[in-house]
Amino acid sequence: MSAPLERDRELARIASALDAAAAGEGRVVLIEGRAGIGKTRLVEAARELAKQRGFGRLQAVGDALEGAMAWGVVRQLVERSVSRYRGEVRAAILAGPSGAALAALDAAAADPGEAELARTLHALWWVAVDLSSTRPLLITVDDAHWADLSSLHFLLYLSRRIADLPITLVVATRPAANTGPLAQLGDSRRAERLLPRPLSPAALADLITGAAPAVVRALHEASAGNPFLARVLVDELDVLGLPPGDPATAERVAGLGPTSVFRAALGRLPREAVALAGAAAVLGTGSDPWQVGAVAGLDVAALPAAVAALVGANVLTSADDHLAFVHPVVREAVLADLGPVARAALHATAATRLRAAKAPADRVAAHLAQAPRGTLPDAADVLREAAAALLAAGDAQTAAAHLARAVAESPEDAGLRAEYGRALLRTGDAAGARRELRSAAADLPNAELVAAAASATSVVDGPEAAIAELSQAIRVLPDGDGRLHLEARLAVTRSFLREHRVVASDHLARFKSLRGNTPDERTLLGLLAQTGRYEVWPAAEVADTALRALSHGAYFDDATGSTDAMVAWVVALLALMSADGVDDARREIDRARLRVRSHGSPVEFAMVANAALFLNWRLGNVTFVEAEGEGALAAVRDEETGPHIVALRATATHFITYAAFERGDVEAAARALARFDALHADAPPMMPTLWLHEPRALIALANGNPVLAKAEAFRQRDEMRAVDVDAPTIPWRDPAVRAAMLLGDEAEALALAREQLAVARKWGAATEVGAALRLLAHADAEHRVALLAESVEVLENSPARLHLARSLVDLGEALRVARRRVDARAPLHRGTDLAAECGSVALRARGAEALEALGDRPRRVALAGAEALTASERRVADLAALGRPNREIAQELFVTPKTVENHLGRIYTKLGISGRRELARVLA
């Protein structure tokens, strides 16, 4: 294969990307240019360069028709790697990553839930990981501007996670719009955009051997330096018998254009060949020749001659038992020449024949969408099935178009209209969605449709209008008949409005006796648990409510179809843990973690990790808190920023700062907050970002700035009061009291500490009461020892070991200062040992210092070996010590195998061992 002309720079950049991937650093190359400029030639060159380097190679080509088929390009990538094999070899391939990819796509098609797209993208990413595990991999996608939306989402997903993989992704496209996955792909950190320029006259002269300079200049002007169009013009000159070496030919070139050339070429072909070209253009790239012949209405005997004529005229290529146009420009010219009526008739024929052959619904629907109404008697069913697959693949726009056509085919089907309305809601067309949903609800009384229409109203006219709409619907609906579903939707809508907090609380109180037997009951109970936590109901009552909402994993099962619902599950779980229901919470988290590991997305993993880090903080497992927080941040590192991602990162950052404080590393806490601020300086205010004022105040205290600490604490107070929240589990008063003490305002400190204790006693959980007693002891020197002794006594009945360790150390220090040295020893020893068990280096050091002042020697804790591992390293080391291979560890932690490999390298160095065989012994 000769090298493309004047493409040395582009080839060098492609070669560099391949060499980087061979070294384990993935790259993305985006080749962008107008039709015929030579993008396909560069893709072919990339494949040849990759072959020379021993790469595995996957390829696909976008197609205008397949753009309406879910996962069309991804299926091409996989199926092309399988189709050439038969028998045992094929079975072996399907037992590996390729089979896993097809299984993931089949699973996605069965679940139209909005969260399924994220799970499928992650499953496909793992297929890419596996395919590149034995040798580097090149993935090429040509004509990506015609690729289906779901496949483009995968290419974007892969591009954001390609850095640690030995993969080069080469995507060729015509100039992309400013929005959408292709535009985002070009903005990827790992992407390099190549913009092939038109060929110079000198390059055209090399391309056209023996051409006269005047002819070269004329061809360059007529083609604008476009390589493909220049070749088309040269071929036409040959057909017309005009020698390129004759300067007089230059005058004839000016009268030739691509459209007229293609039209003339087809005009010289037999009628059967022209009909076959039209059918091939309608059926799309890679069509079966016999199927194309049938759609064209050709006899089987006439097909070979028609194919030969088109191949000879340089219109089609025929290879591997399928037909393809020599260039997309040729196909576009054929389609344009057909005219709209002829195209529609061919699409109708194609849909009819494909349906009879039991082709997949999405392929039939792609033709039905462009065929006359009434083409198939079951057209609505076909379109509905295809739309469901598209919704699962994240292409709501095409799904809505299919459903609109389905409604036109069966206008009396209210259920179909309801599906259309829901799809429109997913596209963002809330006004259209409301229109269709209300129309469907009028013919098919259904509470879910009324609720969905109210969701659309909330977008169009605001939540107040939605609340009024739902309230009216509830008033006229008898008990039963889905009324509880409307009550749940009303409660959810009100939960976002501060001015409805009191009314919402009274409304929810009517449902306290629900058992949690249905999704709607669990939604209401989950909101009740959240309300109870924020309004400081008795902790035991909140815990009972949260348990009924969670219903032994049923609430999580309800939630896995929606990110919003997952947030509600986390909120209910936080209410349970805040009420010290840690054992039930642990079982709930363990169930959820198993589910997410087997079939989950990075966002779902991060949500479960955030729940787990709250649990571990509650229990005082500092090392696990840091590991869960780092794991959550790593999982969503490459996710597109949105409110849920901001909330996840804020929560993980919050607890990572706590863990840093316990290590005595104030700078690490500050870095964690600075990293969050750099990513989300303009993030809208939300509960998780509001909580970050407390760690900011703690940092200010550690840096000797009580004025700033108090200001941060009071900012949190003010923002909490603005939404009527003063939960004891969000202790803004702790840094405020300490700041006031440092500023000499002991009266204010005492008042704030007493307030915290009052709120904690109202809540009633031992953890909050014990912590509040310890805070009051700092502000009340006269009763310090008694208050700390009471704190210890209360915390003995709490799961919060770190809080207990703090109160024990504080009590020991207070007794020492009060010259009760003998009494001080026991709590200091116990508190120091407990601090070490929890992983609080700072608290243990403080306890050890107090013991040394008494002349005692605390138990020594070596900070070498296993103790020197970071939280993330320890987690990887523990899994590796169990004999888990790197791939399994990476899957469990939602990181790349290379990340695991890097962790293990550092682990071996720190532990002074040569490999994982020695891990179990060292970690024991």
Short mmCIF file of C-alpha atoms in Angstrom, two decimals, residues 422-756:
data_model
loop_
_atom_site.label_atom_id
_atom_site.label_comp_id
_atom_site.label_asym_id
_atom_site.label_seq_id
_atom_site.Cartn_x
_atom_site.Cartn_y
_atom_site.Cartn_z
CA ARG A 422 -42.16 9.35 28.52
CA ALA A 423 -39.60 9.30 25.72
CA LEU A 424 -40.20 12.99 25.03
CA LEU A 425 -39.60 13.67 28.73
CA ARG A 426 -36.20 11.96 28.37
CA THR A 427 -35.36 14.20 25.38
CA GLY A 428 -36.08 17.36 27.37
CA ASP A 429 -39.27 18.22 25.47
CA ALA A 430 -41.34 18.62 28.62
CA ALA A 431 -44.16 20.51 26.92
CA GLY A 432 -44.62 17.80 24.29
CA ALA A 433 -44.31 15.11 26.93
CA ARG A 434 -47.04 16.67 29.04
CA ARG A 435 -49.35 16.93 26.03
CA GLU A 436 -48.95 13.25 25.14
CA LEU A 437 -49.08 11.99 28.72
CA ARG A 438 -52.25 13.93 29.49
CA SER A 439 -53.83 12.65 26.30
CA ALA A 440 -52.91 9.07 27.22
CA ALA A 441 -54.18 9.49 30.79
CA ALA A 442 -57.54 10.68 29.49
CA ASP A 443 -58.04 7.44 27.56
CA LEU A 444 -56.19 5.19 29.98
CA PRO A 445 -56.70 6.32 33.59
CA ASN A 446 -53.40 5.56 35.26
CA ALA A 447 -51.77 7.22 38.27
CA GLU A 448 -48.30 6.74 36.83
CA LEU A 449 -49.25 8.70 33.73
CA VAL A 450 -50.70 11.52 35.84
CA ALA A 451 -47.50 11.58 37.90
CA ALA A 452 -45.31 11.61 34.77
CA ALA A 453 -47.37 14.48 33.34
CA ALA A 454 -46.86 16.38 36.59
CA SER A 455 -43.10 15.84 36.28
CA ALA A 456 -43.32 17.49 32.87
CA THR A 457 -45.37 20.32 34.37
CA SER A 458 -42.65 20.87 36.95
CA VAL A 459 -40.20 21.54 34.12
CA VAL A 460 -42.59 23.67 32.05
CA ASP A 461 -44.34 25.73 34.73
CA GLY A 462 -42.32 25.05 37.88
CA PRO A 463 -42.74 22.74 40.89
CA GLU A 464 -45.56 24.82 42.41
CA ALA A 465 -47.73 24.09 39.38
CA ALA A 466 -46.82 20.41 39.58
CA ILE A 467 -47.79 20.32 43.26
CA ALA A 468 -51.17 21.87 42.46
CA GLU A 469 -51.70 19.38 39.61
CA LEU A 470 -50.88 16.39 41.82
CA SER A 471 -52.97 17.67 44.72
CA GLN A 472 -55.99 18.06 42.45
CA ALA A 473 -55.49 14.58 41.01
CA ILE A 474 -55.33 13.09 44.52
CA ARG A 475 -58.53 14.87 45.56
CA VAL A 476 -60.56 13.34 42.72
CA LEU A 477 -58.98 9.88 42.86
CA PRO A 478 -60.58 7.29 45.16
CA ASP A 479 -58.47 5.37 47.65
CA GLY A 480 -56.52 2.67 45.88
CA ASP A 481 -56.34 3.05 42.08
CA GLY A 482 -52.74 4.18 42.34
CA ARG A 483 -53.42 7.03 44.75
CA LEU A 484 -50.34 6.20 46.82
CA HIS A 485 -48.18 6.66 43.73
CA LEU A 486 -49.46 10.22 43.40
CA GLU A 487 -48.89 10.82 47.10
CA ALA A 488 -45.28 9.65 46.71
CA ARG A 489 -44.69 11.88 43.68
CA LEU A 490 -46.23 14.83 45.54
CA ALA A 491 -43.92 14.21 48.50
CA VAL A 492 -40.86 13.99 46.26
CA THR A 493 -41.77 17.26 44.49
CA ARG A 494 -42.36 19.07 47.78
CA SER A 495 -39.06 17.84 49.20
CA PHE A 496 -37.18 20.22 46.87
CA LEU A 497 -39.01 23.32 48.10
CA ARG A 498 -37.99 24.90 51.40
CA GLU A 499 -41.28 26.83 51.67
CA HIS A 500 -43.17 23.52 51.60
CA ARG A 501 -41.10 21.96 54.41
CA VAL A 502 -43.80 22.24 57.10
CA VAL A 503 -46.63 21.16 54.79
CA ALA A 504 -44.47 18.34 53.44
CA SER A 505 -43.69 17.14 56.96
CA ASP A 506 -47.38 17.09 57.91
CA HIS A 507 -48.18 15.28 54.66
CA LEU A 508 -45.52 12.63 55.23
CA ALA A 509 -46.60 12.08 58.83
CA ARG A 510 -49.79 10.47 57.50
CA PHE A 511 -47.70 7.58 56.17
CA LYS A 512 -45.71 6.67 59.27
CA SER A 513 -47.46 3.32 59.58
CA LEU A 514 -46.60 2.06 56.10
CA ARG A 515 -44.71 -1.24 56.03
CA GLY A 516 -42.58 -0.65 52.94
CA ASN A 517 -44.18 -3.39 50.84
CA THR A 518 -44.24 -1.45 47.55
CA PRO A 519 -41.90 1.02 45.79
CA ASP A 520 -44.26 3.90 46.56
CA GLU A 521 -44.40 2.97 50.24
CA ARG A 522 -40.62 2.80 50.35
CA THR A 523 -40.30 6.21 48.66
CA LEU A 524 -42.58 7.81 51.26
CA LEU A 525 -40.79 6.10 54.13
CA GLY A 526 -37.39 7.14 52.78
CA LEU A 527 -38.51 10.77 52.67
CA LEU A 528 -39.91 10.38 56.18
CA ALA A 529 -36.56 9.11 57.47
CA GLN A 530 -34.78 12.06 55.85
CA THR A 531 -37.32 14.47 57.33
CA GLY A 532 -36.92 12.88 60.75
CA ARG A 533 -33.15 13.28 60.61
CA TYR A 534 -33.32 16.93 59.58
CA GLU A 535 -36.14 17.80 61.99
CA VAL A 536 -34.48 15.85 64.84
CA TRP A 537 -37.16 13.28 65.58
CA PRO A 538 -36.20 10.56 68.07
CA ALA A 539 -33.39 8.50 66.52
CA ALA A 540 -35.12 5.19 67.28
CA GLU A 541 -38.18 6.30 65.33
CA VAL A 542 -36.06 7.45 62.39
CA ALA A 543 -34.12 4.18 62.41
CA ASP A 544 -37.34 2.15 62.34
CA THR A 545 -38.69 4.27 59.48
CA ALA A 546 -35.45 3.95 57.51
CA LEU A 547 -35.42 0.18 57.97
CA ARG A 548 -38.92 -0.13 56.58
CA ALA A 549 -37.92 2.08 53.65
CA LEU A 550 -34.85 -0.03 52.91
CA SER A 551 -36.84 -3.28 53.29
CA HIS A 552 -33.87 -5.67 53.22
CA GLY A 553 -32.54 -4.46 49.89
CA ALA A 554 -35.87 -3.85 48.13
CA TYR A 555 -35.40 -0.06 48.11
CA PHE A 556 -32.00 -0.49 46.46
CA ASP A 557 -33.57 -2.77 43.84
CA ASP A 558 -36.20 -0.08 43.21
CA ALA A 559 -33.46 2.52 42.84
CA THR A 560 -31.13 0.83 40.39
CA GLY A 561 -33.00 2.12 37.34
CA SER A 562 -32.45 5.79 38.21
CA THR A 563 -29.66 7.93 39.62
CA ASP A 564 -32.22 10.12 41.43
CA ALA A 565 -33.66 7.05 43.11
CA MET A 566 -30.16 5.92 44.11
CA VAL A 567 -29.70 9.26 45.87
CA ALA A 568 -32.92 8.61 47.81
CA TRP A 569 -31.58 5.18 48.83
CA VAL A 570 -28.35 6.75 50.11
CA VAL A 571 -30.31 9.38 52.04
CA ALA A 572 -32.42 6.71 53.77
CA LEU A 573 -29.26 4.78 54.61
CA LEU A 574 -27.61 7.90 56.07
CA ALA A 575 -30.64 8.41 58.29
CA LEU A 576 -30.32 4.84 59.57
CA MET A 577 -26.59 5.16 60.26
CA SER A 578 -27.06 8.56 61.91
CA ALA A 579 -29.42 6.81 64.31
CA ASP A 580 -26.66 4.28 65.13
CA GLY A 581 -28.31 1.51 63.10
CA VAL A 582 -24.93 0.41 61.84
CA ASP A 583 -25.42 -3.37 61.77
CA ASP A 584 -28.46 -3.15 59.50
CA ALA A 585 -26.69 -0.51 57.42
CA ARG A 586 -23.66 -2.76 56.97
CA ARG A 587 -25.83 -5.60 55.67
CA GLU A 588 -27.59 -3.19 53.29
CA ILE A 589 -24.29 -1.84 51.97
CA ASP A 590 -22.82 -5.31 51.55
CA ARG A 591 -25.84 -6.37 49.47
CA ALA A 592 -25.62 -3.24 47.35
CA ARG A 593 -21.89 -3.66 46.83
CA LEU A 594 -22.35 -7.20 45.53
CA ARG A 595 -25.02 -6.02 43.13
CA VAL A 596 -22.92 -3.13 41.81
CA ARG A 597 -19.81 -5.29 41.39
CA SER A 598 -21.70 -7.76 39.24
CA HIS A 599 -23.52 -5.21 37.09
CA GLY A 600 -23.03 -1.60 38.02
CA SER A 601 -21.67 1.69 36.81
CA PRO A 602 -18.89 3.83 38.29
CA VAL A 603 -21.48 6.31 39.58
CA GLU A 604 -23.39 3.55 41.36
CA PHE A 605 -20.13 2.24 42.81
CA ALA A 606 -19.29 5.72 44.11
CA MET A 607 -22.72 6.09 45.70
CA VAL A 608 -22.34 2.81 47.56
CA ALA A 609 -18.76 3.76 48.50
CA ASN A 610 -20.00 7.06 49.95
CA ALA A 611 -22.53 5.19 52.07
CA ALA A 612 -19.75 2.83 53.18
CA LEU A 613 -17.39 5.66 54.12
CA PHE A 614 -20.13 7.24 56.28
CA LEU A 615 -20.58 3.87 57.97
CA ASN A 616 -16.86 3.45 58.56
CA TRP A 617 -16.56 6.97 59.94
CA ARG A 618 -19.42 6.23 62.28
CA LEU A 619 -17.62 3.09 63.43
CA GLY A 620 -14.26 4.83 63.69
CA ASN A 621 -12.48 2.90 60.93
CA VAL A 622 -10.31 5.77 59.74
CA THR A 623 -8.24 3.78 57.24
CA PHE A 624 -11.37 2.42 55.57
CA VAL A 625 -12.89 5.90 55.44
CA GLU A 626 -9.94 7.14 53.43
CA ALA A 627 -9.97 4.09 51.18
CA GLU A 628 -13.70 4.40 50.45
CA GLY A 629 -13.35 8.14 49.79
CA GLU A 630 -10.41 7.70 47.44
CA GLY A 631 -12.24 4.83 45.73
CA ALA A 632 -15.32 6.96 45.17
CA LEU A 633 -13.28 9.81 43.71
CA ALA A 634 -11.31 7.45 41.46
CA ALA A 635 -14.50 5.84 40.15
CA VAL A 636 -16.02 9.14 39.02
CA ARG A 637 -12.74 10.83 38.02
CA ASP A 638 -13.62 10.77 34.34
CA GLU A 639 -17.39 11.22 34.63
CA GLU A 640 -19.03 14.22 33.04
CA THR A 641 -19.71 16.82 35.72
CA GLY A 642 -23.31 17.17 36.84
CA PRO A 643 -25.13 17.71 40.15
CA HIS A 644 -24.83 14.04 41.20
CA ILE A 645 -21.10 13.97 40.46
CA VAL A 646 -20.54 17.21 42.40
CA ALA A 647 -22.46 15.76 45.35
CA LEU A 648 -20.49 12.51 45.24
CA ARG A 649 -17.16 14.31 45.13
CA ALA A 650 -18.17 16.71 47.90
CA THR A 651 -19.16 13.87 50.21
CA ALA A 652 -16.01 11.86 49.52
CA THR A 653 -13.86 14.99 49.99
CA HIS A 654 -15.58 15.78 53.28
CA PHE A 655 -14.67 12.43 54.81
CA ILE A 656 -11.20 12.33 53.24
CA THR A 657 -10.46 15.55 55.13
CA TYR A 658 -11.67 13.89 58.35
CA ALA A 659 -9.27 10.99 57.74
CA ALA A 660 -6.42 13.41 57.02
CA PHE A 661 -7.02 15.18 60.33
CA GLU A 662 -6.86 11.86 62.14
CA ARG A 663 -3.47 11.25 60.51
CA GLY A 664 -2.41 14.69 61.72
CA ASP A 665 -1.98 15.81 58.12
CA VAL A 666 -3.69 19.19 57.91
CA GLU A 667 -2.01 19.94 54.59
CA ALA A 668 -3.55 16.82 53.04
CA ALA A 669 -6.97 17.94 54.24
CA ALA A 670 -6.41 21.35 52.68
CA ARG A 671 -5.24 19.77 49.42
CA ALA A 672 -8.36 17.62 49.25
CA LEU A 673 -10.59 20.68 49.60
CA ALA A 674 -8.48 22.66 47.14
CA ARG A 675 -8.80 19.84 44.60
CA PHE A 676 -12.58 19.89 44.98
CA ASP A 677 -12.70 23.68 44.70
CA ALA A 678 -10.57 23.63 41.54
CA LEU A 679 -13.01 21.23 39.89
CA HIS A 680 -16.22 22.82 41.13
CA ALA A 681 -15.60 26.50 41.83
CA ASP A 682 -18.94 27.37 40.20
CA ALA A 683 -20.97 24.44 41.57
CA PRO A 684 -24.49 25.34 42.68
CA PRO A 685 -25.12 25.11 46.45
CA MET A 686 -26.41 21.76 47.63
CA MET A 687 -26.42 19.85 50.90
CA PRO A 688 -23.11 17.98 50.40
CA THR A 689 -21.24 21.18 49.46
CA LEU A 690 -22.80 22.99 52.40
CA TRP A 691 -21.25 20.46 54.82
CA LEU A 692 -17.75 21.39 53.60
CA HIS A 693 -17.73 24.54 55.73
CA GLU A 694 -17.03 22.39 58.79
CA PRO A 695 -13.73 20.88 57.54
CA ARG A 696 -12.74 24.35 56.30
CA ALA A 697 -13.30 25.61 59.84
CA LEU A 698 -11.24 22.73 61.24
CA ILE A 699 -8.36 23.60 58.90
CA ALA A 700 -8.54 27.24 60.00
CA LEU A 701 -8.37 26.13 63.64
CA ALA A 702 -5.37 23.90 62.93
CA ASN A 703 -3.65 26.84 61.22
CA GLY A 704 -4.25 29.13 64.20
CA ASN A 705 -6.99 31.26 62.64
CA PRO A 706 -10.03 31.10 64.96
CA VAL A 707 -11.65 34.13 63.31
CA LEU A 708 -11.83 32.34 59.95
CA ALA A 709 -12.86 29.11 61.68
CA LYS A 710 -15.78 30.80 63.37
CA ALA A 711 -16.82 32.51 60.13
CA GLU A 712 -16.85 29.17 58.27
CA ALA A 713 -18.81 27.46 61.05
CA PHE A 714 -21.38 30.24 61.09
CA ARG A 715 -21.68 30.17 57.31
CA GLN A 716 -22.67 26.53 57.64
CA ARG A 717 -25.10 27.41 60.41
CA ASP A 718 -26.74 30.13 58.32
CA GLU A 719 -27.03 27.97 55.21
CA MET A 720 -28.50 25.11 57.26
CA ARG A 721 -31.03 27.39 58.90
CA ALA A 722 -32.00 28.73 55.49
CA VAL A 723 -33.31 25.24 54.69
CA ASP A 724 -34.64 24.56 58.22
CA VAL A 725 -31.98 21.98 59.09
CA ASP A 726 -30.09 21.64 62.36
CA ALA A 727 -29.23 17.96 62.60
CA PRO A 728 -26.83 16.95 65.42
CA THR A 729 -24.94 14.70 63.01
CA ILE A 730 -23.74 17.84 61.19
CA PRO A 731 -21.83 19.45 64.07
CA TRP A 732 -21.05 22.99 62.93
CA ARG A 733 -21.05 24.01 66.59
CA ASP A 734 -17.94 21.92 67.31
CA PRO A 735 -15.48 24.21 65.46
CA ALA A 736 -17.54 27.24 66.48
CA VAL A 737 -17.13 26.40 70.18
CA ARG A 738 -13.39 25.82 69.82
CA ALA A 739 -12.99 29.08 67.87
CA ALA A 740 -14.96 31.02 70.48
CA MET A 741 -12.77 29.57 73.25
CA LEU A 742 -9.61 30.66 71.43
CA LEU A 743 -11.06 34.11 70.92
CA GLY A 744 -11.80 34.38 74.65
CA ASP A 745 -15.58 34.38 74.25
CA GLU A 746 -16.24 31.67 76.82
CA ALA A 747 -19.89 32.60 77.30
CA GLU A 748 -20.68 32.15 73.62
CA ALA A 749 -18.76 28.87 73.59
CA LEU A 750 -20.71 27.58 76.56
CA ALA A 751 -24.04 28.61 75.02
CA LEU A 752 -23.25 26.91 71.70
CA ALA A 753 -22.07 23.73 73.43
CA ARG A 754 -25.24 23.57 75.51
CA GLU A 755 -27.31 24.04 72.33
CA GLN A 756 -25.48 21.09 70.73
#
